[in-house]
Amino acid sequence: MEHLSKSTSQPLEHSQEMITGSEVLLRCLLKEGTECVFGYPGGNVLYIYDAMVGNPDFKHILTRHEQGAIHAADGYARSTGKVGVCIATSGPGATNLVTGIATAYMDSVPLVVITGNVPTTVMGTDAFQEADIICMTMPITKHSYLVRDVNELPRIIHDAFHLANTGRKGPVLIDIPKDVSNQTMLFQPSENISIRGYHAAPSPNQAAIDDLLQAIAESEKPVIIAGGGVVYSNASNELLEFVHRTNVPVTMTLLGLGGFPSGHQLSLGMLGMHGTYTANMAVQQADLIISIGSRFDDRITMNTAGFAPHAKRIAHIDIDPAEIGKNIGTDIACVGDIKAVLEYANTKAKRSRSDNWIQALKENKAKYPLHYMDSDTVLKPQFVVEMLSKTTDGEAIITTDVGQHQMWVAQFYKFKHPRSFISSGGLGTMGFGFPSAIGAQAGNPGRLVVSVNGDGGMQMCAQEMAVCAIHNIPVKIVVINNQVLGMVKQWQEIIYDNRFSHIDLKGSPDFVKLAEAYGITGLRASTTAEAARIWQKALETPGPVLVEFVVPKEENVYPMVLSGTNLDQMILGEFE
């Protein structure tokens, strides 16, 4: 039987004492400012969980699935700008984190992921619940550590937080064998950071920025593409000043929403596959493209050969040099932290020659707004999102799952602030929306958090309603229920000639009864009049509430640009 060596918790300043690796972990997490850890215990992390007993400073939320834990940590990180932390045991516990790690990696979200492993004495023997999580996650982590010596643990934790939240941010994994978590050491917090070969962010090249500013001053049809990097670098105010100085209109990527105010007169809305008519046409007609924190992914460029055909120059501002020229050829490369680049740019920026261009774009916005056919008999999902936007005045933190509802939120919710839109962009992870809202609410206890889900994705994470009920986490859970895998249905309808295959979600639970089973208030609306009344009741009800909005399955997301076609080849639906 393994011997448990555990000492009484002491204040952080009394650090010269013999303690276990598990207590070292908790103290180092607290030293890094960790407010809450999301996790799920198992055999090979039991020493760590035992160290939590009697430690009033350490807050842990038990989710109902490891994937719920890492998505909650992700939502916490995106909404606060701090590092999210989650813990799981070895084997299936660790592998259940893989989707969440990939989600965070694709979207550059800072996480420290802690997994247990079998004791070092049996590693490599296919021991019970042994899995090589380091090798499995190597392509989807910024860095990984296997801790073989407890004396290395303080430095590793300190370095992991630094790596996760500097440069191009991302998830860092720390794998701790069970015997290491019980080894003792004379605790001394690590103070110095020395990571060989790691440079968080290069200093901006002022000559390249000067070149960009000159190109803007000469441009008649410039467009800024604002991506998630604007949000992650906390550069929203600098971007707003930059736009005011240069008079350049802005279109946002999905993850860039909130980085520039949706209601601003120079906002063109989102671009790409389901972008606005004005944004897509502006990119195709522009003479200068300025990507700020966007990686030119395929959902915004569509057919790269036909992307921005009239652009004389394309500029790219990004902290990661690997993104420059990766997807779209770049004429002006400004590598560096976006906030630092824009701070320098704002000292010398001049106005573009864009007055006629701005007027033309305003006319386009008036002529081709986002549309949908409203109804007196059925509840339209676009109406629901507009209602959410108006009743919250754009001040809520909105998390979404993945699918049609995600695109309707991107189109019809008017975001005012950065870190107010939380969604899985690069990986498109169903099941992300609701757990990420739990994390966002934990990190922002004074904010209204609304989680918008489809009936498909909600069933991948519904068990986390127990967490909201137990801890009275006041997330307002919206389920847009059309009884079908909506986005898959839309593709099968438009691209596969109405050959519908395995998309019917009939037989899903009664979401109101399911919420009530977990101890959460459940409400339902299926008409416009009901929707307004029921939603107001949800806002006035303390604690978590689930609201199911029953909508028709025939509704599609428009505009839509088919894969392989150009941005300006939009399907406009009923308004063709």
XYZ file of C-alpha atoms in Angstrom:
576
model
C 0.000 0.000 0.000
C 1.387 3.382 -0.987
C 2.308 5.678 1.875
C 0.599 9.052 1.862
C 2.936 11.834 2.911
C 0.939 14.961 3.509
C 1.691 18.000 5.624
C -0.687 20.642 6.924
C -1.278 23.518 4.501
C 0.643 26.655 5.402
C 0.435 30.238 4.156
C 2.325 30.785 0.920
C 4.996 32.946 2.572
C 6.009 30.043 4.861
C 7.506 28.177 1.932
C 10.591 26.532 3.441
C 9.112 23.170 4.400
C 8.914 19.607 3.210
C 5.694 19.074 1.263
C 4.442 16.674 -1.389
C 4.374 17.308 -5.116
C 0.604 17.580 -4.891
C 0.844 20.439 -2.383
C 3.575 22.020 -4.500
C 1.157 21.980 -7.437
C -1.649 23.664 -5.494
C 0.626 26.340 -4.034
C 2.156 27.107 -7.407
C -1.288 27.379 -9.026
C -2.364 29.831 -6.322
C 0.879 31.764 -6.769
C 0.081 32.067 -10.478
C -3.247 33.672 -9.556
C -5.439 30.701 -10.449
C -8.956 31.517 -9.282
C -10.680 28.271 -10.155
C -9.698 24.842 -11.458
C -12.119 22.608 -13.369
C -11.579 18.891 -13.107
C -12.546 15.297 -12.551
C -10.684 12.976 -10.152
C -9.381 9.481 -10.791
C -6.871 7.027 -9.409
C -3.658 8.650 -10.577
C -4.538 12.168 -9.387
C -5.872 11.171 -5.975
C -2.853 12.560 -4.121
C -3.551 15.898 -5.830
C -7.219 15.796 -4.858
C -6.302 14.742 -1.324
C -4.135 17.863 -1.034
C -7.206 19.973 -1.761
C -8.868 18.757 1.456
C -8.692 21.471 4.082
C -7.262 24.045 1.677
C -9.790 26.921 1.751
C -7.793 28.996 -0.732
C -8.077 26.460 -3.542
C -11.311 26.511 -5.547
C -12.192 23.489 -7.669
C -15.362 22.812 -9.683
C -16.223 19.179 -10.354
C -17.675 18.861 -13.832
C -19.556 15.806 -15.015
C -17.179 14.969 -17.872
C -13.525 15.795 -18.510
C -14.482 17.465 -21.782
C -16.806 19.717 -19.798
C -13.859 20.608 -17.553
C -11.532 21.687 -20.326
C -14.243 23.589 -22.218
C -15.090 25.415 -18.983
C -11.411 26.280 -18.497
C -11.358 27.478 -22.114
C -14.399 29.727 -21.607
C -12.808 31.125 -18.448
C -9.612 31.933 -20.354
C -11.280 33.518 -23.386
C -13.572 35.693 -21.296
C -10.978 36.884 -18.764
C -7.669 36.858 -20.624
C -6.209 34.737 -17.823
C -4.896 31.188 -18.026
C -7.564 28.504 -17.683
C -6.650 25.382 -15.689
C -8.119 21.879 -15.700
C -7.167 18.543 -14.138
C -7.905 14.968 -15.185
C -6.543 11.545 -14.374
C -4.522 9.294 -16.657
C -5.765 7.112 -19.506
C -9.415 7.840 -20.377
C -9.440 10.956 -18.215
C -6.556 12.426 -20.195
C -7.827 11.286 -23.583
C -11.226 12.868 -22.855
C -9.360 16.196 -22.809
C -7.938 15.833 -26.315
C -10.820 17.520 -28.151
C -10.705 20.449 -25.733
C -6.937 20.775 -26.099
C -7.289 20.850 -29.890
C -10.096 23.418 -29.598
C -7.894 25.725 -27.530
C -4.856 25.169 -29.756
C -6.710 26.059 -32.956
C -8.025 29.279 -31.379
C -4.823 30.261 -29.478
C -6.364 30.035 -25.993
C -4.047 29.950 -22.939
C -4.618 26.796 -20.881
C -2.550 24.777 -18.436
C -3.789 21.209 -18.670
C -2.745 18.928 -15.790
C -3.011 15.175 -16.197
C -2.064 12.324 -13.922
C -0.054 9.372 -15.117
C 0.771 5.931 -13.793
C 3.756 5.719 -11.418
C 7.142 6.030 -13.105
C 7.972 2.485 -11.948
C 5.361 0.993 -14.300
C 5.410 3.478 -17.175
C 5.774 1.687 -20.495
C 4.244 -1.574 -19.246
C 0.676 -0.912 -20.410
C -0.331 -0.455 -16.797
C -3.964 0.098 -15.855
C -5.154 3.435 -17.303
C -1.806 4.186 -18.897
C -1.804 6.311 -22.059
C 0.992 8.361 -23.583
C -0.869 11.659 -23.496
C 2.320 13.610 -24.277
C 2.718 11.932 -27.673
C -1.019 12.012 -28.375
C -1.257 15.766 -27.867
C 2.116 16.879 -29.211
C 0.607 18.382 -32.417
C -2.057 20.295 -30.453
C -0.095 21.773 -27.547
C 2.255 24.709 -27.433
C 4.508 22.657 -25.155
C 4.302 19.563 -22.932
C 6.052 18.440 -19.747
C 6.410 14.977 -18.221
C 7.464 15.541 -14.606
C 9.843 12.807 -13.446
C 11.384 14.692 -10.520
C 9.270 16.566 -7.979
C 12.030 19.157 -7.567
C 11.368 20.277 -11.146
C 7.668 20.867 -10.535
C 7.744 24.529 -9.343
C 9.820 25.593 -12.340
C 7.679 23.615 -14.782
C 4.429 25.123 -13.501
C 5.889 28.626 -13.598
C 7.223 28.115 -17.130
C 3.945 26.546 -18.306
C 1.919 29.594 -17.325
C 4.446 31.870 -19.027
C 4.383 29.799 -22.220
C 0.593 29.531 -22.288
C -0.081 33.244 -21.913
C 2.708 34.905 -23.913
C 3.478 35.131 -27.600
C 0.903 33.266 -29.615
C -1.047 31.832 -26.732
C -2.061 28.230 -26.415
C -2.460 25.128 -24.245
C 0.452 23.664 -22.279
C 0.219 20.173 -20.811
C 1.831 18.994 -17.561
C 1.760 15.220 -17.039
C 2.468 14.183 -13.428
C 3.036 10.494 -12.566
C 1.315 9.343 -9.407
C 4.502 8.684 -7.441
C 5.865 12.126 -8.311
C 2.719 13.740 -6.931
C 3.508 12.065 -3.586
C 7.264 12.687 -3.504
C 8.378 15.322 -0.996
C 10.641 18.298 -1.506
C 11.836 21.367 0.345
C 9.453 23.822 -1.262
C 10.872 26.931 -2.830
C 8.720 28.800 -5.374
C 10.317 29.315 -8.764
C 10.927 32.957 -9.569
C 13.036 32.999 -12.716
C 11.925 32.145 -16.228
C 14.568 30.640 -18.475
C 13.164 28.766 -21.448
C 15.868 28.080 -23.976
C 15.004 29.211 -27.481
C 11.672 30.768 -26.529
C 11.018 34.375 -27.454
C 7.520 35.510 -26.522
C 7.113 38.281 -29.083
C 9.553 40.042 -31.398
C 9.755 43.806 -31.245
C 7.716 45.356 -34.050
C 9.632 46.283 -37.179
C 9.015 50.010 -37.382
C 10.115 50.175 -41.022
C 7.437 47.634 -41.985
C 4.799 49.574 -40.043
C 5.886 52.794 -41.750
C 5.490 51.028 -45.095
C 1.954 49.991 -44.107
C 1.050 53.518 -43.008
C 2.248 54.897 -46.332
C 0.177 52.313 -48.200
C -2.883 53.347 -46.175
C -2.308 57.022 -46.884
C -2.244 56.254 -50.626
C -5.175 53.824 -50.575
C -8.644 54.653 -51.889
C -10.355 51.353 -51.008
C -8.703 49.910 -47.893
C -10.239 47.225 -45.654
C -9.133 45.945 -42.262
C -9.794 42.293 -41.413
C -9.841 42.135 -37.606
C -9.284 38.662 -36.203
C -9.117 36.983 -32.835
C -5.608 38.320 -32.290
C -7.073 41.771 -31.685
C -9.041 40.372 -28.762
C -6.275 38.170 -27.377
C -3.713 40.996 -27.406
C -6.136 43.375 -25.667
C -5.752 45.768 -28.582
C -9.395 46.723 -29.159
C -8.926 50.323 -28.018
C -5.809 50.695 -30.151
C -7.682 49.335 -33.175
C -10.527 51.776 -32.590
C -8.058 54.673 -32.476
C -6.284 53.358 -35.569
C -9.569 53.235 -37.496
C -10.456 56.770 -36.427
C -7.066 58.054 -37.566
C -7.038 56.234 -40.907
C -10.764 56.091 -41.789
C -10.440 52.459 -42.861
C -13.561 50.254 -42.618
C -13.393 47.031 -40.608
C -14.719 43.550 -41.181
C -14.340 40.907 -38.481
C -13.638 37.205 -38.526
C -15.782 34.954 -36.345
C -13.324 35.154 -33.450
C -12.724 38.840 -34.089
C -16.318 39.694 -33.153
C -16.294 42.089 -30.232
C -12.769 43.235 -31.061
C -14.379 46.128 -32.938
C -17.871 47.418 -32.037
C -20.556 45.891 -34.271
C -22.546 49.144 -34.234
C -19.675 51.373 -35.344
C -20.323 53.281 -38.556
C -17.181 51.744 -40.120
C -18.083 48.178 -39.129
C -18.969 45.968 -42.082
C -19.883 42.922 -39.985
C -18.406 39.470 -40.343
C -16.887 38.271 -43.600
C -16.505 34.812 -45.084
C -18.714 31.806 -45.798
C -21.658 33.348 -43.917
C -20.421 36.922 -43.903
C -22.400 40.000 -44.834
C -22.811 41.032 -48.441
C -21.081 44.346 -47.739
C -18.069 42.780 -46.024
C -17.475 40.152 -48.684
C -17.857 42.593 -51.561
C -15.594 45.119 -49.830
C -12.776 42.573 -49.577
C -13.218 41.620 -53.222
C -13.131 45.256 -54.356
C -10.461 46.591 -51.989
C -7.141 47.952 -53.194
C -5.483 47.325 -49.815
C -6.159 44.479 -47.362
C -4.876 44.810 -43.790
C -5.203 41.607 -41.766
C -4.818 42.277 -38.046
C -4.634 39.104 -35.968
C -6.390 36.966 -38.561
C -4.755 33.901 -40.065
C -6.552 34.030 -43.436
C -8.269 30.700 -42.780
C -10.337 29.004 -45.462
C -13.677 30.118 -44.014
C -12.869 33.771 -44.721
C -10.790 33.480 -47.901
C -12.850 30.734 -49.574
C -11.200 30.190 -53.001
C -7.738 31.634 -52.334
C -7.045 32.087 -56.046
C -9.993 34.470 -56.239
C -9.442 36.250 -52.927
C -9.186 40.066 -53.028
C -8.369 40.182 -56.746
C -8.083 43.988 -56.864
C -5.798 44.375 -53.859
C -2.563 46.012 -54.914
C -1.002 45.113 -51.589
C -1.867 42.789 -48.719
C -0.568 43.550 -45.232
C -0.517 41.114 -42.328
C -0.024 42.022 -38.658
C 0.475 38.934 -36.488
C 2.489 37.804 -33.488
C 3.289 34.464 -35.131
C 5.684 34.710 -38.094
C 4.574 31.242 -39.228
C 1.204 32.724 -40.252
C 2.708 35.339 -42.571
C 2.243 34.196 -46.148
C 0.985 30.751 -45.096
C -2.391 30.979 -46.819
C -2.346 34.305 -48.657
C 0.686 36.032 -50.122
C 1.788 39.015 -48.049
C 3.389 42.222 -49.317
C 3.803 43.981 -45.965
C 4.634 41.792 -42.955
C 4.374 43.350 -39.495
C 5.380 40.653 -37.012
C 4.798 41.488 -33.371
C 2.246 41.905 -30.631
C -0.756 43.648 -32.179
C -1.144 46.063 -29.288
C 2.488 47.170 -29.649
C 2.223 47.440 -33.451
C -0.918 49.591 -33.284
C 0.451 51.754 -30.469
C 3.375 52.681 -32.698
C 1.170 53.003 -35.789
C -1.144 55.418 -34.004
C 1.720 57.851 -33.433
C 2.188 58.314 -37.191
C -1.024 57.170 -38.877
C -2.565 59.354 -41.591
C -6.012 59.341 -43.106
C -6.632 57.221 -46.196
C -8.291 58.549 -49.338
C -11.391 56.523 -48.552
C -14.259 59.040 -48.415
C -15.930 57.873 -51.640
C -15.291 54.256 -50.679
C -16.920 54.721 -47.278
C -19.976 56.263 -48.901
C -20.277 53.361 -51.343
C -20.041 50.859 -48.490
C -22.759 52.698 -46.539
C -25.017 52.454 -49.577
C -24.261 48.728 -49.842
C -25.110 48.212 -46.165
C -28.445 49.970 -46.671
C -29.234 48.081 -49.880
C -28.105 44.620 -48.759
C -28.658 44.255 -45.004
C -28.903 40.891 -43.331
C -32.427 39.635 -43.996
C -34.813 36.931 -42.928
C -38.501 36.340 -43.588
C -40.262 36.962 -40.280
C -43.458 35.116 -39.444
C -46.536 35.513 -37.262
C -47.097 31.770 -37.043
C -43.646 30.304 -36.338
C -40.666 31.494 -34.334
C -37.635 32.373 -36.437
C -34.175 31.765 -34.944
C -32.876 35.073 -36.274
C -35.622 36.846 -34.338
C -34.512 35.048 -31.186
C -30.924 36.272 -31.603
C -32.069 39.827 -32.351
C -34.190 39.674 -29.203
C -31.191 38.513 -27.157
C -29.145 41.387 -28.547
C -31.758 44.048 -27.847
C -32.706 42.870 -24.360
C -29.072 42.616 -23.242
C -28.041 45.791 -25.104
C -25.010 43.912 -26.387
C -23.523 43.837 -22.884
C -23.771 40.094 -22.188
C -21.093 37.474 -22.645
C -22.449 35.166 -25.335
C -21.137 31.643 -25.775
C -22.252 29.447 -28.629
C -22.014 25.869 -29.687
C -21.340 25.101 -33.358
C -23.791 25.166 -36.233
C -26.502 27.380 -37.678
C -27.252 29.073 -34.354
C -23.557 30.022 -34.101
C -23.728 31.827 -37.435
C -27.010 33.552 -36.585
C -25.430 34.865 -33.386
C -22.422 36.075 -35.379
C -24.716 37.829 -37.829
C -27.472 39.288 -35.657
C -26.022 39.916 -32.188
C -24.487 43.376 -31.850
C -21.286 42.986 -29.845
C -19.889 46.039 -28.090
C -16.924 44.695 -26.152
C -14.002 42.309 -26.599
C -14.143 38.916 -24.858
C -17.931 38.967 -25.053
C -18.204 36.339 -27.820
C -16.977 32.853 -26.908
C -17.121 30.201 -29.619
C -15.091 27.365 -31.104
C -13.776 28.788 -34.361
C -10.953 26.740 -35.825
C -12.005 23.279 -34.696
C -15.784 23.796 -34.700
C -16.341 21.691 -31.588
C -19.910 20.660 -30.843
C -20.469 20.408 -27.101
C -18.289 23.468 -26.436
C -20.955 26.117 -25.950
C -22.566 25.324 -22.612
C -19.471 24.245 -20.595
C -17.576 27.297 -21.850
C -20.380 29.453 -20.432
C -19.837 27.896 -17.010
C -16.196 28.928 -17.191
C -17.061 32.396 -18.460
C -19.513 32.896 -15.597
C -16.945 31.658 -13.052
C -14.491 34.236 -14.346
C -17.063 37.023 -14.626
C -19.467 36.601 -11.694
C -20.970 40.057 -12.174
C -21.775 39.678 -15.882
C -24.796 38.188 -17.602
C -23.670 35.059 -19.473
C -25.938 33.576 -22.141
C -25.138 30.219 -23.730
C -26.743 29.699 -27.150
C -26.887 26.071 -28.289
C -28.466 23.895 -30.912
C -30.423 20.816 -29.906
C -27.584 18.659 -31.233
C -24.664 20.225 -29.376
C -26.662 20.644 -26.185
C -26.971 16.879 -25.914
C -23.186 16.539 -25.984
C -22.831 18.515 -22.757
C -26.257 18.539 -21.050
C -24.882 16.754 -17.982
C -23.057 19.944 -16.977
C -26.417 21.407 -15.936
C -25.745 19.638 -12.644
C -22.774 21.994 -12.108
C -24.956 25.069 -12.616
C -27.616 23.725 -10.275
C -25.254 22.725 -7.467
C -23.194 25.931 -7.526
C -26.090 28.204 -8.569
C -24.135 29.407 -11.580
C -26.629 31.815 -13.200
C -26.005 31.021 -16.873
C -29.037 31.549 -19.091
C -29.061 28.495 -21.353
C -30.719 28.971 -24.746
C -31.548 25.947 -26.899
C -32.496 26.702 -30.510
C -34.447 23.516 -31.229
C -35.160 22.697 -34.868
C -35.039 18.905 -34.354
C -32.297 18.493 -36.930
C -28.549 18.832 -37.390
C -29.166 22.180 -39.010
C -25.898 23.066 -40.698
C -25.423 19.534 -41.995
C -28.996 19.651 -43.289
C -28.268 22.960 -45.039
C -25.218 21.528 -46.791
C -27.088 18.386 -47.809
C -29.922 20.509 -49.146
C -27.796 22.944 -51.157
C -24.722 20.923 -52.110
C -26.003 17.339 -52.058
C -29.305 17.937 -53.886
C -31.616 17.330 -50.907
C -30.155 13.887 -50.162
C -30.660 14.020 -46.415
C -28.647 11.467 -44.487
C -28.803 10.842 -40.716
C -29.624 14.347 -39.533
C -32.996 13.785 -37.844
C -32.847 14.577 -34.126
C -36.413 13.517 -33.337
C -36.428 11.578 -30.114
C -34.304 14.180 -28.358
C -35.310 14.790 -24.749
C -37.821 17.330 -23.564
C -35.235 19.973 -22.696
C -37.537 21.701 -20.202
C -38.082 18.468 -18.282
C -34.378 17.656 -18.539
C -33.487 21.014 -16.999
C -36.016 20.476 -14.237
C -34.553 17.032 -13.577
C -31.253 18.734 -12.843
C -32.945 21.295 -10.605
C -32.910 24.151 -13.110
C -35.873 26.258 -14.199
C -36.999 25.238 -17.698
C -39.062 27.397 -20.078
C -40.259 27.007 -23.662
C -41.466 29.298 -26.465
C -42.607 28.521 -29.996
C -44.080 31.847 -31.160
C -42.768 35.394 -31.342
C -45.114 36.592 -28.596
C -44.186 33.701 -26.333
C -40.490 34.249 -26.967
C -40.462 37.822 -25.692
C -42.470 36.967 -22.586
C -40.561 33.792 -21.732
C -37.152 35.382 -22.279
C -38.036 38.266 -19.989
C -39.072 35.748 -17.345
C -35.725 33.988 -17.753
C -33.839 37.251 -17.247
C -35.853 37.999 -14.112
C -35.389 34.518 -12.629
C -32.377 34.245 -10.303
C -29.895 31.472 -10.979
C -29.567 29.234 -14.028
C -32.468 28.969 -16.472
C -32.875 26.920 -19.644
C -35.057 28.393 -22.386
C -36.002 26.222 -25.347
C -36.996 28.121 -28.491
C -38.780 25.842 -30.952
C -37.979 26.944 -34.517
C -38.653 25.513 -37.998
C -36.080 23.111 -39.426
C -36.398 24.647 -42.908
C -34.584 27.867 -41.946
C -31.096 28.305 -43.448
C -28.186 30.679 -42.849
C -27.695 33.249 -45.604
C -25.613 34.681 -47.176
C -23.635 31.549 -47.957
C -20.508 31.097 -50.050
C -19.891 27.544 -51.253
C -16.473 25.972 -50.780
C -14.304 26.442 -53.856
C -16.044 29.629 -54.958
C -15.090 33.272 -54.511
C -16.246 35.522 -51.691
C -18.436 37.571 -53.997
C -20.292 34.481 -55.298
C -22.851 34.548 -52.510
C -26.124 32.665 -52.238
C -28.545 35.163 -50.723
C -31.443 32.777 -50.172
C -34.948 34.228 -50.346
C -33.496 37.628 -51.258
C -31.525 36.416 -54.272
